[in-house]
Amino acid sequence: MSNTVTRIRLAVVAAAAGVLVLAGCSSSDSSGNSSAASCEPAKGKVTLQYWNTVPGMDDVVALWNKKNPDIQVETKNISNDQYGTLGNALKADKAPDLAQVGYDQLPNLRTQNAFVDASDCSAATKAKSAFVPWTWSQASFGDTGVFALPQDTGPMALYVRSDIFKKHDVAVPKTWDEYAVAAEKLHKADPDLDITFFDPNNAEWFNGLIWQNKAKMYGYSGDKWHVTVASDESKQVAEYWQKLIAGKLVRTDLANGSTQMYAAYQKDQIASYVGAAWGYSMFRDNLPKQAGKWSIVPMPTWGANGASGDWGGSTVAFMKGGKHLYESVKFNTWLNTDPEALALENKLGGLYPAANAGLQLPALSKGVPYYNNEKIFDVFADSSKDIDTSFTWGPTQKTVNLALQDAMAKAAGGDGTLTDALTAAQNAALKSMKDQAIPVTAGK
Amino acid sequence: MTDLATRASTRVVTSPGGRRRLNGGGPRAGTITAFLIPFFLPFVLFYLVPVGYALWQSFRAVHRTGGQYGTSYTSFGGFEQYQKVFENTEFWSSIGRIGLFGVVQVPVMLFVALIMALLLDTPLLKLKSVFRMTAFMPYAVPGVIAAIMWSYLYSPQLSPVVDLLNGIGLDPDFLGPGAVLWSAANISTWLWTGYNMLIMYSALQSIPQELYEAAKLDGASNWAIAWRVKVPIIAPSIVLTTVFSIIGTLQLYAEPAVLRQISSNISSTFTPNMLAYAVASGNNYQQAAAISVVIAVITFVLSFGFMRLTSKRAGL
């Protein structure tokens, strides 16, 4: 008898708890307006929350905290499942003041009402001139507000094992056509040698390649998004790599940054690497015995078109959870434009700065011992200038990238082609945007 | 939970001591509640509430105010999300894939576990505790760690096993399109065989020795005793391990997710759980919730269906 009563009582408690949780969620769902916040300095001491994924960022923040006793910053590393952590925090109304967000995920988070507009703070709008133009354009969504400040970029270049090219008497390629010819020559000279690898699980890398060819994945006009993931420019890139894969001139069994990849480079099985600026420390730290064998040269170009691509890079965004916009702007500006902060981030975290000032850092104008004392950052600086500024990411980029990867993997295994993969990604973009109630249409 | 509760209350009512205690009244009920809270509170918070939240989410749909990025809000969407699940070919091919996985892996694993349990139960085997420990050890390894370890053994660039096989003229591709599902199955089998063996072995231990003596007097060989006496008696625990394995198969995630990092033959939608995760990571929480609910229902139907199908024969 009392047993039953207890059970009923517990059931009531359970139901009440459930209702409370559900009620909490429904209210948070409807109050999702991301309006511009006012920019008033706080009275007294302020503590900011800043979530990031950069190694060594604790030391950079410690430097700030020492200099600014009234604006203290607390950091949290969210490298493990960065966007899952941010998405959950947003859903629970527990987002930090500032968080690291990759350029390609900015539109995605904006459609989730993740940011506050900092354009009421003059310090934020004035920061525009401090940054490489395309980075500012992406962080401000083409000047519709200031939602983030750019932090680092990944201008692309070609990493070359000069000794292998020399040994087989193959010239270092300047265009993609020359690259394909070199691929054939190297493979012919040594059947165990390939010019590079195509990582089918890396949509971000492939996106960098199509960005270089001036492909536009998305546009917006007439109250609609226009999806052009499978454009002629992207298809040209897809067909090019498809030919290399079909001819077995590039390996497809390696993932970027994996132990397997380093093992293949260690065994001199691969002669080059199409990479980004932040990759320079990867080879230096993982293949110390190959010091002096690597050079970094400009990325091969599409004919006379000298454009370059970008792979990766991040911003520090003003998140909805922030209550101290004035102080957040102050810290964010320092973090991403102050020479002392930038130098420390480059040294500890390997960041290649998005700020113009960063390009003149003493550390970035010196020769790098691992790369024959070559001034490799000059190559990246030139690459950075040649990146198409109007490239935009889609609001469901993560889903699109996954679809692209799944289909690229199939193509690498001989099931379909990379062009099919672009079509799959195009369809995934349309479907996922419809699922998010975003008005969308295919083509320009 | 209701099952346990019902059983517990029946026990109290039938035993005379229990009846007297219950008649004692209020303060005792308070004590019972106090003892139950440590179970029920987490149960409600971490089980009932998330399940309720997932159900609630699965009936929502996203809408958006105008503009390039707009502001999103959700409202009641009826069965829209479920309709999308049923129309999703990726979902059904992932179900088909783990169906194939389960149909092969579960019987193989349980058969090996049964043979090992029977071996442990014979007086013939020496060093029993060592054998038992060794067989059970993989279960102590977390699934993700096991998958990482095996991924090294499968990887052609790093694996000593592949090197060895290459040395004798074989060229295995553990991560190839046809093989990778079975490479994942192998990890699951390695992880769970010892655990299942232990459940069956404990059931064997509870069989009274007199039965064996009677069987021997009737002239039964060791083989006949194993097959005709032991196996039928422990049938309920075989059914139990099968149900656990069916549930485990439908929840398959860690092994393929880890192998995916080194094999391009595992897509982001390889298993239903991976699909749900991929959809959730694309911010489509409502769709992911509906997928999860459908997986739960399928798991429920399959495991209870199997129990009902076998309950009479297994004597449950």
CSV table of N, CA, C and O in Angstrom, one decimal, chain A residues 100-159:
chain,number,residue,atom,x,y,z
A,100,GLN,N,36.5,30.7,-29.6
A,100,GLN,CA,37.2,30.5,-30.9
A,100,GLN,C,36.2,29.8,-31.8
A,100,GLN,O,35.6,28.7,-31.5
A,101,VAL,N,36.1,30.3,-33.0
A,101,VAL,CA,35.2,29.7,-34.0
A,101,VAL,C,35.9,29.8,-35.4
A,101,VAL,O,36.4,30.9,-35.8
A,102,GLY,N,36.0,28.7,-36.1
A,102,GLY,CA,36.6,28.7,-37.4
A,102,GLY,C,35.8,29.5,-38.4
A,102,GLY,O,34.6,29.6,-38.3
A,103,TYR,N,36.4,30.0,-39.4
A,103,TYR,CA,35.7,30.8,-40.4
A,103,TYR,C,34.5,30.1,-41.0
A,103,TYR,O,33.4,30.6,-41.2
A,104,ASP,N,34.8,28.8,-41.3
A,104,ASP,CA,33.8,28.0,-42.0
A,104,ASP,C,32.5,27.7,-41.2
A,104,ASP,O,31.5,27.3,-41.6
A,105,GLN,N,32.7,27.9,-39.8
A,105,GLN,CA,31.5,27.6,-38.9
A,105,GLN,C,30.8,28.8,-38.5
A,105,GLN,O,29.8,28.8,-37.7
A,106,LEU,N,31.3,30.0,-38.9
A,106,LEU,CA,30.7,31.3,-38.4
A,106,LEU,C,29.2,31.4,-38.9
A,106,LEU,O,28.3,31.6,-38.1
A,107,PRO,N,28.9,31.1,-40.2
A,107,PRO,CA,27.5,31.3,-40.7
A,107,PRO,C,26.6,30.3,-40.0
A,107,PRO,O,25.5,30.6,-39.6
A,108,ASN,N,27.1,29.0,-39.8
A,108,ASN,CA,26.4,28.0,-39.1
A,108,ASN,C,26.0,28.5,-37.7
A,108,ASN,O,24.8,28.4,-37.3
A,109,LEU,N,26.9,29.0,-36.9
A,109,LEU,CA,26.6,29.5,-35.6
A,109,LEU,C,25.7,30.7,-35.6
A,109,LEU,O,24.9,30.9,-34.8
A,110,ARG,N,25.9,31.5,-36.7
A,110,ARG,CA,25.0,32.7,-36.7
A,110,ARG,C,23.6,32.3,-36.9
A,110,ARG,O,22.7,32.9,-36.4
A,111,THR,N,23.3,31.3,-37.7
A,111,THR,CA,21.9,30.8,-37.9
A,111,THR,C,21.4,30.2,-36.6
A,111,THR,O,20.2,30.0,-36.5
A,112,GLN,N,22.2,29.9,-35.6
A,112,GLN,CA,21.8,29.5,-34.3
A,112,GLN,C,21.7,30.6,-33.3
A,112,GLN,O,21.7,30.3,-32.1
A,113,ASN,N,21.8,31.8,-33.8
A,113,ASN,CA,21.7,33.0,-32.9
A,113,ASN,C,22.8,33.0,-31.9
A,113,ASN,O,22.6,33.3,-30.7
A,114,ALA,N,24.0,32.6,-32.3
A,114,ALA,CA,25.1,32.4,-31.3
A,114,ALA,C,25.8,33.7,-30.9
A,114,ALA,O,26.5,33.7,-29.9
A,115,PHE,N,25.7,34.7,-31.7
A,115,PHE,CA,26.6,35.9,-31.5
A,115,PHE,C,25.9,37.1,-31.0
A,115,PHE,O,24.7,37.3,-31.2
A,116,VAL,N,26.7,38.1,-30.4
A,116,VAL,CA,26.2,39.4,-30.3
A,116,VAL,C,26.9,40.3,-31.2
A,116,VAL,O,28.1,40.1,-31.5
A,117,ASP,N,26.3,41.3,-31.7
A,117,ASP,CA,26.9,42.3,-32.6
A,117,ASP,C,27.6,43.3,-31.8
A,117,ASP,O,27.0,44.0,-31.0
A,118,ALA,N,28.9,43.4,-32.0
A,118,ALA,CA,29.8,44.4,-31.2
A,118,ALA,C,29.9,45.7,-32.0
A,118,ALA,O,30.8,46.5,-31.6
A,119,SER,N,29.1,46.0,-33.0
A,119,SER,CA,29.4,47.2,-33.8
A,119,SER,C,29.1,48.5,-33.0
A,119,SER,O,29.5,49.6,-33.5
A,120,ASP,N,28.4,48.4,-31.9
A,120,ASP,CA,28.2,49.6,-31.1
A,120,ASP,C,29.5,50.1,-30.4
A,120,ASP,O,29.6,51.2,-29.9
A,121,CYS,N,30.5,49.2,-30.3
A,121,CYS,CA,31.8,49.5,-29.7
A,121,CYS,C,32.7,50.0,-30.9
A,121,CYS,O,33.0,49.3,-31.8
A,122,SER,N,33.1,51.3,-30.7
A,122,SER,CA,33.9,51.9,-31.8
A,122,SER,C,35.2,51.1,-32.0
A,122,SER,O,35.7,51.0,-33.1
A,123,ALA,N,35.7,50.6,-30.8
A,123,ALA,CA,37.0,49.9,-30.9
A,123,ALA,C,36.9,48.7,-31.8
A,123,ALA,O,37.8,48.3,-32.5
A,124,ALA,N,35.7,48.1,-31.8
A,124,ALA,CA,35.5,46.9,-32.7
A,124,ALA,C,35.4,47.3,-34.1
A,124,ALA,O,36.1,46.6,-35.0
A,125,THR,N,34.7,48.3,-34.5
A,125,THR,CA,34.5,48.7,-35.9
A,125,THR,C,35.9,49.2,-36.4
A,125,THR,O,36.2,49.0,-37.6
A,126,LYS,N,36.6,49.9,-35.6
A,126,LYS,CA,37.9,50.5,-36.0
A,126,LYS,C,38.9,49.5,-36.3
A,126,LYS,O,39.9,49.7,-37.0
A,127,ALA,N,38.7,48.3,-35.7
A,127,ALA,CA,39.7,47.2,-35.9
A,127,ALA,C,39.8,46.7,-37.3
A,127,ALA,O,40.8,46.1,-37.7
A,128,LYS,N,38.8,47.1,-38.1
A,128,LYS,CA,38.7,46.6,-39.5
A,128,LYS,C,40.1,46.7,-40.3
A,128,LYS,O,40.5,45.7,-40.9
A,129,SER,N,40.6,47.9,-40.2
A,129,SER,CA,41.9,48.1,-41.0
A,129,SER,C,43.0,47.3,-40.5
A,129,SER,O,44.1,47.2,-41.2
A,130,ALA,N,42.9,46.7,-39.3
A,130,ALA,CA,44.1,46.0,-38.8
A,130,ALA,C,44.2,44.6,-39.4
A,130,ALA,O,45.2,43.9,-39.2
A,131,PHE,N,43.1,44.1,-40.1
A,131,PHE,CA,43.1,42.7,-40.6
A,131,PHE,C,43.2,42.5,-42.1
A,131,PHE,O,42.8,43.4,-42.8
A,132,VAL,N,43.7,41.4,-42.4
A,132,VAL,CA,43.7,40.9,-43.9
A,132,VAL,C,42.2,41.0,-44.4
A,132,VAL,O,41.4,40.4,-43.7
A,133,PRO,N,42.0,41.7,-45.5
A,133,PRO,CA,40.6,42.0,-45.9
A,133,PRO,C,39.6,40.8,-45.9
A,133,PRO,O,38.5,40.9,-45.4
A,134,TRP,N,40.0,39.6,-46.5
A,134,TRP,CA,39.0,38.5,-46.5
A,134,TRP,C,38.6,38.0,-45.2
A,134,TRP,O,37.5,37.6,-45.0
A,135,THR,N,39.6,38.1,-44.2
A,135,THR,CA,39.2,37.6,-42.9
A,135,THR,C,38.2,38.5,-42.2
A,135,THR,O,37.3,38.0,-41.6
A,136,TRP,N,38.4,39.8,-42.4
A,136,TRP,CA,37.4,40.7,-41.8
A,136,TRP,C,36.0,40.5,-42.5
A,136,TRP,O,35.0,40.6,-41.8
A,137,SER,N,36.0,40.3,-43.8
A,137,SER,CA,34.8,40.2,-44.5
A,137,SER,C,34.0,39.0,-44.0
A,137,SER,O,32.8,39.0,-43.8
A,138,GLN,N,34.7,37.9,-43.7
A,138,GLN,CA,34.0,36.7,-43.2
A,138,GLN,C,33.6,36.8,-41.7
A,138,GLN,O,32.5,36.4,-41.4
A,139,ALA,N,34.4,37.5,-40.9
A,139,ALA,CA,34.0,37.7,-39.5
A,139,ALA,C,32.9,38.7,-39.3
A,139,ALA,O,32.2,38.7,-38.3
A,140,SER,N,32.7,39.6,-40.3
A,140,SER,CA,31.7,40.6,-40.2
A,140,SER,C,30.5,40.3,-41.1
A,140,SER,O,29.6,41.2,-41.3
A,141,PHE,N,30.5,39.2,-41.7
A,141,PHE,CA,29.5,38.8,-42.7
A,141,PHE,C,29.3,39.9,-43.7
A,141,PHE,O,28.1,40.4,-43.9
A,142,GLY,N,30.4,40.3,-44.4
A,142,GLY,CA,30.3,41.3,-45.4
A,142,GLY,C,29.8,42.6,-44.8
A,142,GLY,O,28.9,43.3,-45.4
A,143,ASP,N,30.3,43.0,-43.6
A,143,ASP,CA,30.0,44.3,-43.0
A,143,ASP,C,28.5,44.5,-42.6
A,143,ASP,O,28.0,45.5,-42.7
A,144,THR,N,27.9,43.4,-42.1
A,144,THR,CA,26.6,43.5,-41.5
A,144,THR,C,26.6,43.7,-40.0
A,144,THR,O,25.6,43.7,-39.4
A,145,GLY,N,27.8,43.7,-39.5
A,145,GLY,CA,28.0,43.8,-38.0
A,145,GLY,C,29.4,43.4,-37.7
A,145,GLY,O,30.1,43.0,-38.6
A,146,VAL,N,29.7,43.4,-36.4
A,146,VAL,CA,31.0,42.8,-36.0
A,146,VAL,C,30.7,41.7,-35.0
A,146,VAL,O,30.3,41.9,-33.9
A,147,PHE,N,30.9,40.4,-35.5
A,147,PHE,CA,30.5,39.3,-34.7
A,147,PHE,C,31.7,38.5,-34.1
A,147,PHE,O,31.6,37.7,-33.3
A,148,ALA,N,32.8,38.8,-34.7
A,148,ALA,CA,34.1,38.1,-34.3
A,148,ALA,C,35.3,38.9,-34.8
A,148,ALA,O,35.1,39.8,-35.7
A,149,LEU,N,36.4,38.8,-34.2
A,149,LEU,CA,37.6,39.3,-34.7
A,149,LEU,C,38.5,38.2,-35.2
A,149,LEU,O,38.6,37.1,-34.5
A,150,PRO,N,39.1,38.3,-36.4
A,150,PRO,CA,39.9,37.3,-37.0
A,150,PRO,C,41.1,37.0,-36.1
A,150,PRO,O,41.7,37.9,-35.5
A,151,GLN,N,41.5,35.7,-36.0
A,151,GLN,CA,42.7,35.4,-35.2
A,151,GLN,C,43.8,34.9,-36.0
A,151,GLN,O,44.9,35.4,-36.0
A,152,ASP,N,43.6,33.8,-36.7
A,152,ASP,CA,44.7,33.3,-37.5
A,152,ASP,C,44.1,32.8,-38.9
A,152,ASP,O,42.9,32.7,-39.1
A,153,THR,N,45.0,32.5,-39.8
A,153,THR,CA,44.6,32.1,-41.1
A,153,THR,C,45.5,30.9,-41.6
A,153,THR,O,46.5,30.6,-40.9
A,154,GLY,N,45.1,30.3,-42.7
A,154,GLY,CA,45.9,29.2,-43.2
A,154,GLY,C,46.1,29.3,-44.7
A,154,GLY,O,45.7,28.5,-45.5
A,155,PRO,N,46.8,30.4,-45.1
A,155,PRO,CA,47.1,30.6,-46.5
A,155,PRO,C,47.9,29.3,-46.9
A,155,PRO,O,48.8,28.8,-46.2
A,156,MET,N,47.6,28.8,-48.1
A,156,MET,CA,48.2,27.6,-48.6
A,156,MET,C,49.4,27.7,-49.4
A,156,MET,O,49.7,28.8,-50.0
A,157,ALA,N,50.3,26.7,-49.4
A,157,ALA,CA,51.5,26.7,-50.2
A,157,ALA,C,51.9,25.2,-50.4
A,157,ALA,O,51.2,24.3,-50.0
A,158,LEU,N,53.0,25.0,-51.2
A,158,LEU,CA,53.4,23.7,-51.5
A,158,LEU,C,54.6,23.3,-50.7
A,158,LEU,O,55.6,24.0,-50.8
A,159,TYR,N,54.6,22.3,-49.8
A,159,TYR,CA,55.7,21.8,-49.1
A,159,TYR,C,56.4,20.8,-50.0
A,159,TYR,O,55.8,19.8,-50.5
